[in-house]
Amino acid sequence: MINLVLFGPPGAGKGTQSQKLIEKYQLIHLSTGDLLRAEIAAQTELGLSAKKLMDQGILVPDEVVIGMIRNKIQDNRSAKGFIFDGFPRTVAQAEALDKMLQENGLAISGMIALEVNEAELVKRLLLRGQTSGRPDDQNEELVQKRVQEYNTKTRPVADFYAAQGKFTSINGIGEIEEIFANLCRVIDGWA
Ligand code: B4P
């Protein structure tokens, strides 16, 4: 079973690469960003309170995203594995994920980080903002805020997996196919 944490700053290509990985490895894709946007579209109470934070580029509370992921793992007990995309984003989320997986007799296989510099991230997200309709992709100030949230709250999650010997980083700049091939090489090494 492959349980991958795909890591990187906003705009690093996590969502893009996840789509290719789920097809190749038949994994369940768990994107907390997508799950939150689905709650917003359905206008649930959770969605409405998350929207206020997401529109400012701020992370939503740990207990909200942990609860969403717990439900999804329990709904997919017979899965071949999971891609965690955009989760965990804090060390508290990483600790909760380890515990949840342990309770289900599972474990993270490894974390792969996509390394992309800040100028490229801003360029990609503002470009996506022209067509995505995502309020958090609309202006540079907001995009910078998301990168700042990543640097302060999310970056330490890499050390959490490195301490377990489960961290690999690859270049996230270049052709999408080339980055995908490098990801597959790391994953195939886990088999
Ligand atoms: P997310 O939905 O996770 O959004 P994201 O970080 O912007 O990454 P995404 O996966 O969408 O973009 P990608 O890199 O694929 O989070 C949104 C918000 O939700 C957060 O700010 C937060 O408020 C909240 N949230 C989500 N999870 C949370 C959690 N666990 N805890 C607390 N809050 C949480 O792609 C970006 C663009 O780059 C695309 O347009 C793509 O086409 C392009 N691109 C990809 N690869 C490329 C390449 N190689 N070259 C050029 N362009 C490329």
mmCIF file of C-alpha atoms and ligand atoms in Angstrom:
data_model
loop_
_atom_site.group_PDB
_atom_site.id
_atom_site.type_symbol
_atom_site.label_atom_id
_atom_site.label_comp_id
_atom_site.label_asym_id
_atom_site.label_seq_id
_atom_site.Cartn_x
_atom_site.Cartn_y
_atom_site.Cartn_z
ATOM 1 C CA MET A 1 0.000 0.000 0.000
ATOM 2 C CA ILE A 2 1.285 3.462 -0.919
ATOM 3 C CA ASN A 3 0.418 6.353 1.392
ATOM 4 C CA LEU A 4 2.049 9.459 -0.018
ATOM 5 C CA VAL A 5 2.179 12.948 1.451
ATOM 6 C CA LEU A 6 2.687 15.340 -1.464
ATOM 7 C CA PHE A 7 4.198 18.476 -0.013
ATOM 8 C CA GLY A 8 5.116 21.968 -1.148
ATOM 9 C CA PRO A 9 4.081 25.601 -1.002
ATOM 10 C CA PRO A 10 0.869 26.885 -2.613
ATOM 11 C CA GLY A 11 1.237 26.598 -6.367
ATOM 12 C CA ALA A 12 4.047 24.011 -6.237
ATOM 13 C CA GLY A 13 2.078 21.609 -8.436
ATOM 14 C CA LYS A 14 0.602 19.270 -5.806
ATOM 15 C CA GLY A 15 -2.886 19.213 -7.342
ATOM 16 C CA THR A 16 -1.471 18.906 -10.862
ATOM 17 C CA GLN A 17 0.791 15.962 -10.029
ATOM 18 C CA SER A 18 -1.849 14.270 -7.848
ATOM 19 C CA GLN A 19 -4.143 13.906 -10.862
ATOM 20 C CA LYS A 20 -1.433 11.996 -12.717
ATOM 21 C CA LEU A 21 -0.409 9.897 -9.715
ATOM 22 C CA ILE A 22 -3.937 8.695 -8.880
ATOM 23 C CA GLU A 23 -4.312 7.436 -12.438
ATOM 24 C CA LYS A 24 -1.009 5.550 -12.443
ATOM 25 C CA TYR A 25 -1.143 4.073 -8.925
ATOM 26 C CA GLN A 26 -4.959 3.872 -8.426
ATOM 27 C CA LEU A 27 -4.794 5.827 -5.181
ATOM 28 C CA ILE A 28 -7.499 7.807 -3.401
ATOM 29 C CA HIS A 29 -6.801 11.552 -3.669
ATOM 30 C CA LEU A 30 -7.434 13.447 -0.449
ATOM 31 C CA SER A 31 -7.011 17.193 -1.005
ATOM 32 C CA THR A 32 -8.114 19.261 1.966
ATOM 33 C CA GLY A 33 -8.302 22.314 -0.320
ATOM 34 C CA ASP A 34 -10.765 20.484 -2.619
ATOM 35 C CA LEU A 35 -12.742 19.136 0.351
ATOM 36 C CA LEU A 36 -13.036 22.648 1.809
ATOM 37 C CA ARG A 37 -14.070 24.138 -1.550
ATOM 38 C CA ALA A 38 -16.777 21.430 -1.823
ATOM 39 C CA GLU A 39 -18.086 22.469 1.617
ATOM 40 C CA ILE A 40 -18.119 26.105 0.452
ATOM 41 C CA ALA A 41 -20.003 25.192 -2.751
ATOM 42 C CA ALA A 42 -22.581 23.278 -0.673
ATOM 43 C CA GLN A 43 -22.846 26.305 1.649
ATOM 44 C CA THR A 44 -22.479 24.175 4.776
ATOM 45 C CA GLU A 45 -21.750 25.815 8.134
ATOM 46 C CA LEU A 46 -18.206 24.402 8.012
ATOM 47 C CA GLY A 47 -17.747 25.778 4.480
ATOM 48 C CA LEU A 48 -18.971 29.238 5.359
ATOM 49 C CA SER A 49 -16.614 29.598 8.314
ATOM 50 C CA ALA A 50 -13.659 28.113 6.352
ATOM 51 C CA LYS A 51 -14.301 30.520 3.449
ATOM 52 C CA LYS A 52 -13.675 33.556 5.647
ATOM 53 C CA LEU A 53 -10.164 32.265 6.434
ATOM 54 C CA MET A 54 -9.334 30.860 2.992
ATOM 55 C CA ASP A 55 -10.260 34.142 1.299
ATOM 56 C CA GLN A 56 -7.626 35.813 3.477
ATOM 57 C CA GLY A 57 -4.988 33.157 2.712
ATOM 58 C CA ILE A 58 -5.055 31.861 6.301
ATOM 59 C CA LEU A 59 -5.093 28.178 7.301
ATOM 60 C CA VAL A 60 -8.375 26.814 8.678
ATOM 61 C CA PRO A 61 -8.296 25.281 12.200
ATOM 62 C CA ASP A 62 -6.549 21.916 12.578
ATOM 63 C CA GLU A 63 -9.584 20.154 14.066
ATOM 64 C CA VAL A 64 -11.704 20.986 11.006
ATOM 65 C CA VAL A 65 -9.340 19.442 8.451
ATOM 66 C CA ILE A 66 -8.394 16.513 10.715
ATOM 67 C CA GLY A 67 -12.100 15.629 11.060
ATOM 68 C CA MET A 68 -12.581 15.741 7.287
ATOM 69 C CA ILE A 69 -9.603 13.463 6.627
ATOM 70 C CA ARG A 70 -10.641 11.002 9.360
ATOM 71 C CA ASN A 71 -14.044 10.566 7.679
ATOM 72 C CA LYS A 72 -12.468 10.007 4.268
ATOM 73 C CA ILE A 73 -10.007 7.384 5.519
ATOM 74 C CA GLN A 74 -12.843 5.511 7.210
ATOM 75 C CA ASP A 75 -14.985 5.698 4.040
ATOM 76 C CA ASN A 76 -12.154 4.173 1.952
ATOM 77 C CA ARG A 77 -10.883 1.278 4.052
ATOM 78 C CA SER A 78 -10.327 -0.990 1.038
ATOM 79 C CA ALA A 79 -8.260 1.600 -0.900
ATOM 80 C CA LYS A 80 -4.912 0.684 -2.484
ATOM 81 C CA GLY A 81 -3.482 3.776 -0.824
ATOM 82 C CA PHE A 82 -3.882 7.506 -0.421
ATOM 83 C CA ILE A 83 -2.320 10.714 -1.710
ATOM 84 C CA PHE A 84 -2.509 13.390 0.940
ATOM 85 C CA ASP A 85 -2.436 16.692 -0.977
ATOM 86 C CA GLY A 86 -2.275 19.906 1.059
ATOM 87 C CA PHE A 87 -2.472 17.892 4.288
ATOM 88 C CA PRO A 88 -0.845 17.823 6.810
ATOM 89 C CA ARG A 89 -0.120 21.582 6.824
ATOM 90 C CA THR A 90 0.881 21.875 10.488
ATOM 91 C CA VAL A 91 2.852 19.601 12.828
ATOM 92 C CA ALA A 92 -0.346 19.031 14.868
ATOM 93 C CA GLN A 93 -2.055 17.763 11.689
ATOM 94 C CA ALA A 94 0.923 15.476 10.961
ATOM 95 C CA GLU A 95 0.769 13.988 14.463
ATOM 96 C CA ALA A 96 -2.984 13.456 14.139
ATOM 97 C CA LEU A 97 -2.530 11.769 10.739
ATOM 98 C CA ASP A 98 0.078 9.326 12.093
ATOM 99 C CA LYS A 99 -2.300 8.433 14.926
ATOM 100 C CA MET A 100 -5.307 7.988 12.613
ATOM 101 C CA LEU A 101 -3.357 5.745 10.252
ATOM 102 C CA GLN A 102 -1.950 3.698 13.138
ATOM 103 C CA GLU A 103 -5.482 3.103 14.445
ATOM 104 C CA ASN A 104 -6.335 1.661 11.026
ATOM 105 C CA GLY A 105 -3.155 -0.462 10.839
ATOM 106 C CA LEU A 106 -1.636 1.895 8.231
ATOM 107 C CA ALA A 107 1.391 4.221 7.977
ATOM 108 C CA ILE A 108 2.787 6.962 5.741
ATOM 109 C CA SER A 109 5.171 5.506 3.129
ATOM 110 C CA GLY A 110 6.899 8.834 2.586
ATOM 111 C CA MET A 111 6.643 12.550 1.971
ATOM 112 C CA ILE A 112 7.797 14.048 -1.331
ATOM 113 C CA ALA A 113 8.287 17.834 -1.447
ATOM 114 C CA LEU A 114 8.097 19.823 -4.677
ATOM 115 C CA GLU A 115 10.682 22.611 -4.450
ATOM 116 C CA VAL A 116 9.642 25.838 -6.216
ATOM 117 C CA ASN A 117 10.950 29.358 -5.582
ATOM 118 C CA GLU A 118 8.662 32.165 -4.451
ATOM 119 C CA ALA A 119 8.768 34.191 -7.688
ATOM 120 C CA GLU A 120 7.592 31.160 -9.694
ATOM 121 C CA LEU A 121 4.812 30.388 -7.163
ATOM 122 C CA VAL A 122 3.436 33.926 -7.370
ATOM 123 C CA LYS A 123 3.569 33.823 -11.176
ATOM 124 C CA ARG A 124 1.712 30.467 -11.369
ATOM 125 C CA LEU A 125 -1.006 31.372 -8.870
ATOM 126 C CA LEU A 126 -1.762 34.766 -10.412
ATOM 127 C CA LEU A 127 -1.928 33.094 -13.825
ATOM 128 C CA ARG A 128 -4.339 30.466 -12.486
ATOM 129 C CA GLY A 129 -6.331 33.303 -10.886
ATOM 130 C CA GLN A 130 -7.199 34.622 -14.350
ATOM 131 C CA THR A 131 -9.346 31.531 -14.995
ATOM 132 C CA SER A 132 -9.861 29.605 -11.717
ATOM 133 C CA GLY A 133 -12.315 31.988 -10.092
ATOM 134 C CA ARG A 134 -10.581 31.151 -6.785
ATOM 135 C CA PRO A 135 -10.705 34.242 -4.553
ATOM 136 C CA ASP A 136 -7.345 33.278 -2.989
ATOM 137 C CA ASP A 137 -5.591 33.374 -6.405
ATOM 138 C CA GLN A 138 -6.764 36.881 -7.247
ATOM 139 C CA ASN A 139 -4.052 39.260 -6.057
ATOM 140 C CA GLU A 140 -0.385 39.254 -5.187
ATOM 141 C CA GLU A 141 -0.881 40.328 -1.574
ATOM 142 C CA LEU A 142 -3.097 37.312 -0.871
ATOM 143 C CA VAL A 143 -0.750 34.934 -2.629
ATOM 144 C CA GLN A 144 2.160 36.308 -0.552
ATOM 145 C CA LYS A 145 0.075 35.768 2.587
ATOM 146 C CA ARG A 146 -0.427 32.096 1.669
ATOM 147 C CA VAL A 147 3.310 31.680 1.066
ATOM 148 C CA GLN A 148 3.982 33.330 4.429
ATOM 149 C CA GLU A 149 1.530 30.920 6.159
ATOM 150 C CA TYR A 150 3.403 28.076 4.480
ATOM 151 C CA ASN A 151 6.802 29.344 5.628
ATOM 152 C CA THR A 152 5.762 29.784 9.266
ATOM 153 C CA LYS A 153 3.255 26.968 9.892
ATOM 154 C CA THR A 154 3.747 24.332 7.201
ATOM 155 C CA ARG A 155 7.482 24.152 6.445
ATOM 156 C CA PRO A 156 8.233 22.487 9.845
ATOM 157 C CA VAL A 157 6.110 19.497 8.761
ATOM 158 C CA ALA A 158 9.024 18.470 6.492
ATOM 159 C CA ASP A 159 11.252 18.074 9.575
ATOM 160 C CA PHE A 160 8.595 15.874 11.194
ATOM 161 C CA TYR A 161 8.866 13.330 8.340
ATOM 162 C CA ALA A 162 12.633 13.799 7.938
ATOM 163 C CA ALA A 163 13.030 12.709 11.581
ATOM 164 C CA GLN A 164 11.260 9.462 10.619
ATOM 165 C CA GLY A 165 13.541 9.003 7.576
ATOM 166 C CA LYS A 166 10.549 9.528 5.264
ATOM 167 C CA PHE A 167 11.407 12.808 3.511
ATOM 168 C CA THR A 168 12.498 13.298 -0.119
ATOM 169 C CA SER A 169 12.565 16.538 -2.053
ATOM 170 C CA ILE A 170 12.540 17.009 -5.823
ATOM 171 C CA ASN A 171 12.699 19.987 -8.197
ATOM 172 C CA GLY A 172 9.163 21.274 -8.883
ATOM 173 C CA ILE A 173 10.225 23.575 -11.726
ATOM 174 C CA GLY A 174 10.248 22.244 -15.273
ATOM 175 C CA GLU A 175 8.033 20.177 -17.546
ATOM 176 C CA ILE A 176 5.059 18.546 -15.774
ATOM 177 C CA GLU A 177 5.929 15.137 -17.328
ATOM 178 C CA GLU A 178 9.546 15.364 -16.179
ATOM 179 C CA ILE A 179 8.491 16.190 -12.606
ATOM 180 C CA PHE A 180 5.984 13.316 -12.731
ATOM 181 C CA ALA A 181 8.716 10.892 -13.835
ATOM 182 C CA ASN A 182 10.904 11.979 -10.914
ATOM 183 C CA LEU A 183 8.010 11.490 -8.477
ATOM 184 C CA CYS A 184 7.348 7.988 -9.850
ATOM 185 C CA ARG A 185 11.015 7.082 -9.473
ATOM 186 C CA VAL A 186 10.860 7.908 -5.743
ATOM 187 C CA ILE A 187 7.539 6.084 -5.223
ATOM 188 C CA ASP A 188 8.700 2.978 -7.112
ATOM 189 C CA GLY A 189 11.700 2.890 -4.771
ATOM 190 C CA TRP A 190 9.309 2.335 -1.838
ATOM 191 C CA ALA A 191 7.882 -0.897 -3.328
HETATM 192 P P1 B4P B 1 -5.064 24.244 -1.600
HETATM 193 O O1 B4P B 1 -6.291 23.933 -2.359
HETATM 194 O O2 B4P B 1 -4.303 23.088 -1.047
HETATM 195 O O3 B4P B 1 -4.264 25.100 -2.647
HETATM 196 P P2 B4P B 1 -2.784 25.356 -3.104
HETATM 197 O O4 B4P B 1 -1.828 25.291 -1.972
HETATM 198 O O5 B4P B 1 -2.911 26.615 -3.857
HETATM 199 O O6 B4P B 1 -2.239 24.224 -4.099
HETATM 200 P P3 B4P B 1 -2.844 23.580 -5.407
HETATM 201 O O7 B4P B 1 -2.652 22.114 -5.258
HETATM 202 O O8 B4P B 1 -4.208 24.008 -5.673
HETATM 203 O O9 B4P B 1 -2.019 24.177 -6.637
HETATM 204 P P4 B4P B 1 -0.987 23.470 -7.604
HETATM 205 O O10 B4P B 1 0.235 23.550 -6.784
HETATM 206 O O11 B4P B 1 -1.336 22.138 -8.153
HETATM 207 O O12 B4P B 1 -5.363 25.228 -0.363
HETATM 208 C C1 B4P B 1 -6.180 26.385 -0.444
HETATM 209 C C2 B4P B 1 -6.494 26.945 0.967
HETATM 210 O O13 B4P B 1 -7.298 25.989 1.715
HETATM 211 C C3 B4P B 1 -5.301 27.229 1.893
HETATM 212 O O14 B4P B 1 -4.736 28.496 1.665
HETATM 213 C C4 B4P B 1 -5.967 27.113 3.299
HETATM 214 O O15 B4P B 1 -6.666 28.285 3.656
HETATM 215 C C5 B4P B 1 -6.985 26.002 3.130
HETATM 216 N N1 B4P B 1 -6.456 24.671 3.516
HETATM 217 C C6 B4P B 1 -6.290 23.605 2.671
HETATM 218 N N2 B4P B 1 -5.777 22.549 3.332
HETATM 219 C C7 B4P B 1 -5.606 22.946 4.636
HETATM 220 C C8 B4P B 1 -5.075 22.304 5.794
HETATM 221 N N3 B4P B 1 -4.614 21.045 5.757
HETATM 222 N N4 B4P B 1 -5.031 23.018 6.958
HETATM 223 C C9 B4P B 1 -5.498 24.266 7.019
HETATM 224 N N5 B4P B 1 -5.993 24.952 5.953
HETATM 225 C C10 B4P B 1 -6.045 24.290 4.758
HETATM 226 O O16 B4P B 1 -0.943 24.363 -8.927
HETATM 227 C C11 B4P B 1 -0.856 25.743 -9.001
HETATM 228 C C12 B4P B 1 -0.762 26.215 -10.448
HETATM 229 O O17 B4P B 1 0.516 25.917 -10.990
HETATM 230 C C13 B4P B 1 -1.771 25.583 -11.401
HETATM 231 O O18 B4P B 1 -2.341 26.580 -12.189
HETATM 232 C C14 B4P B 1 -0.948 24.628 -12.271
HETATM 233 O O19 B4P B 1 -1.452 24.516 -13.581
HETATM 234 C C15 B4P B 1 0.407 25.294 -12.264
HETATM 235 N N6 B4P B 1 1.497 24.331 -12.398
HETATM 236 C C16 B4P B 1 1.590 23.124 -11.800
HETATM 237 N N7 B4P B 1 2.747 22.510 -12.138
HETATM 238 C C17 B4P B 1 3.412 23.367 -12.967
HETATM 239 C C18 B4P B 1 4.676 23.320 -13.662
HETATM 240 N N8 B4P B 1 5.506 22.270 -13.564
HETATM 241 N N9 B4P B 1 5.041 24.387 -14.418
HETATM 242 C C19 B4P B 1 4.217 25.463 -14.535
HETATM 243 N N10 B4P B 1 3.007 25.563 -13.921
HETATM 244 C C20 B4P B 1 2.614 24.525 -13.149
#
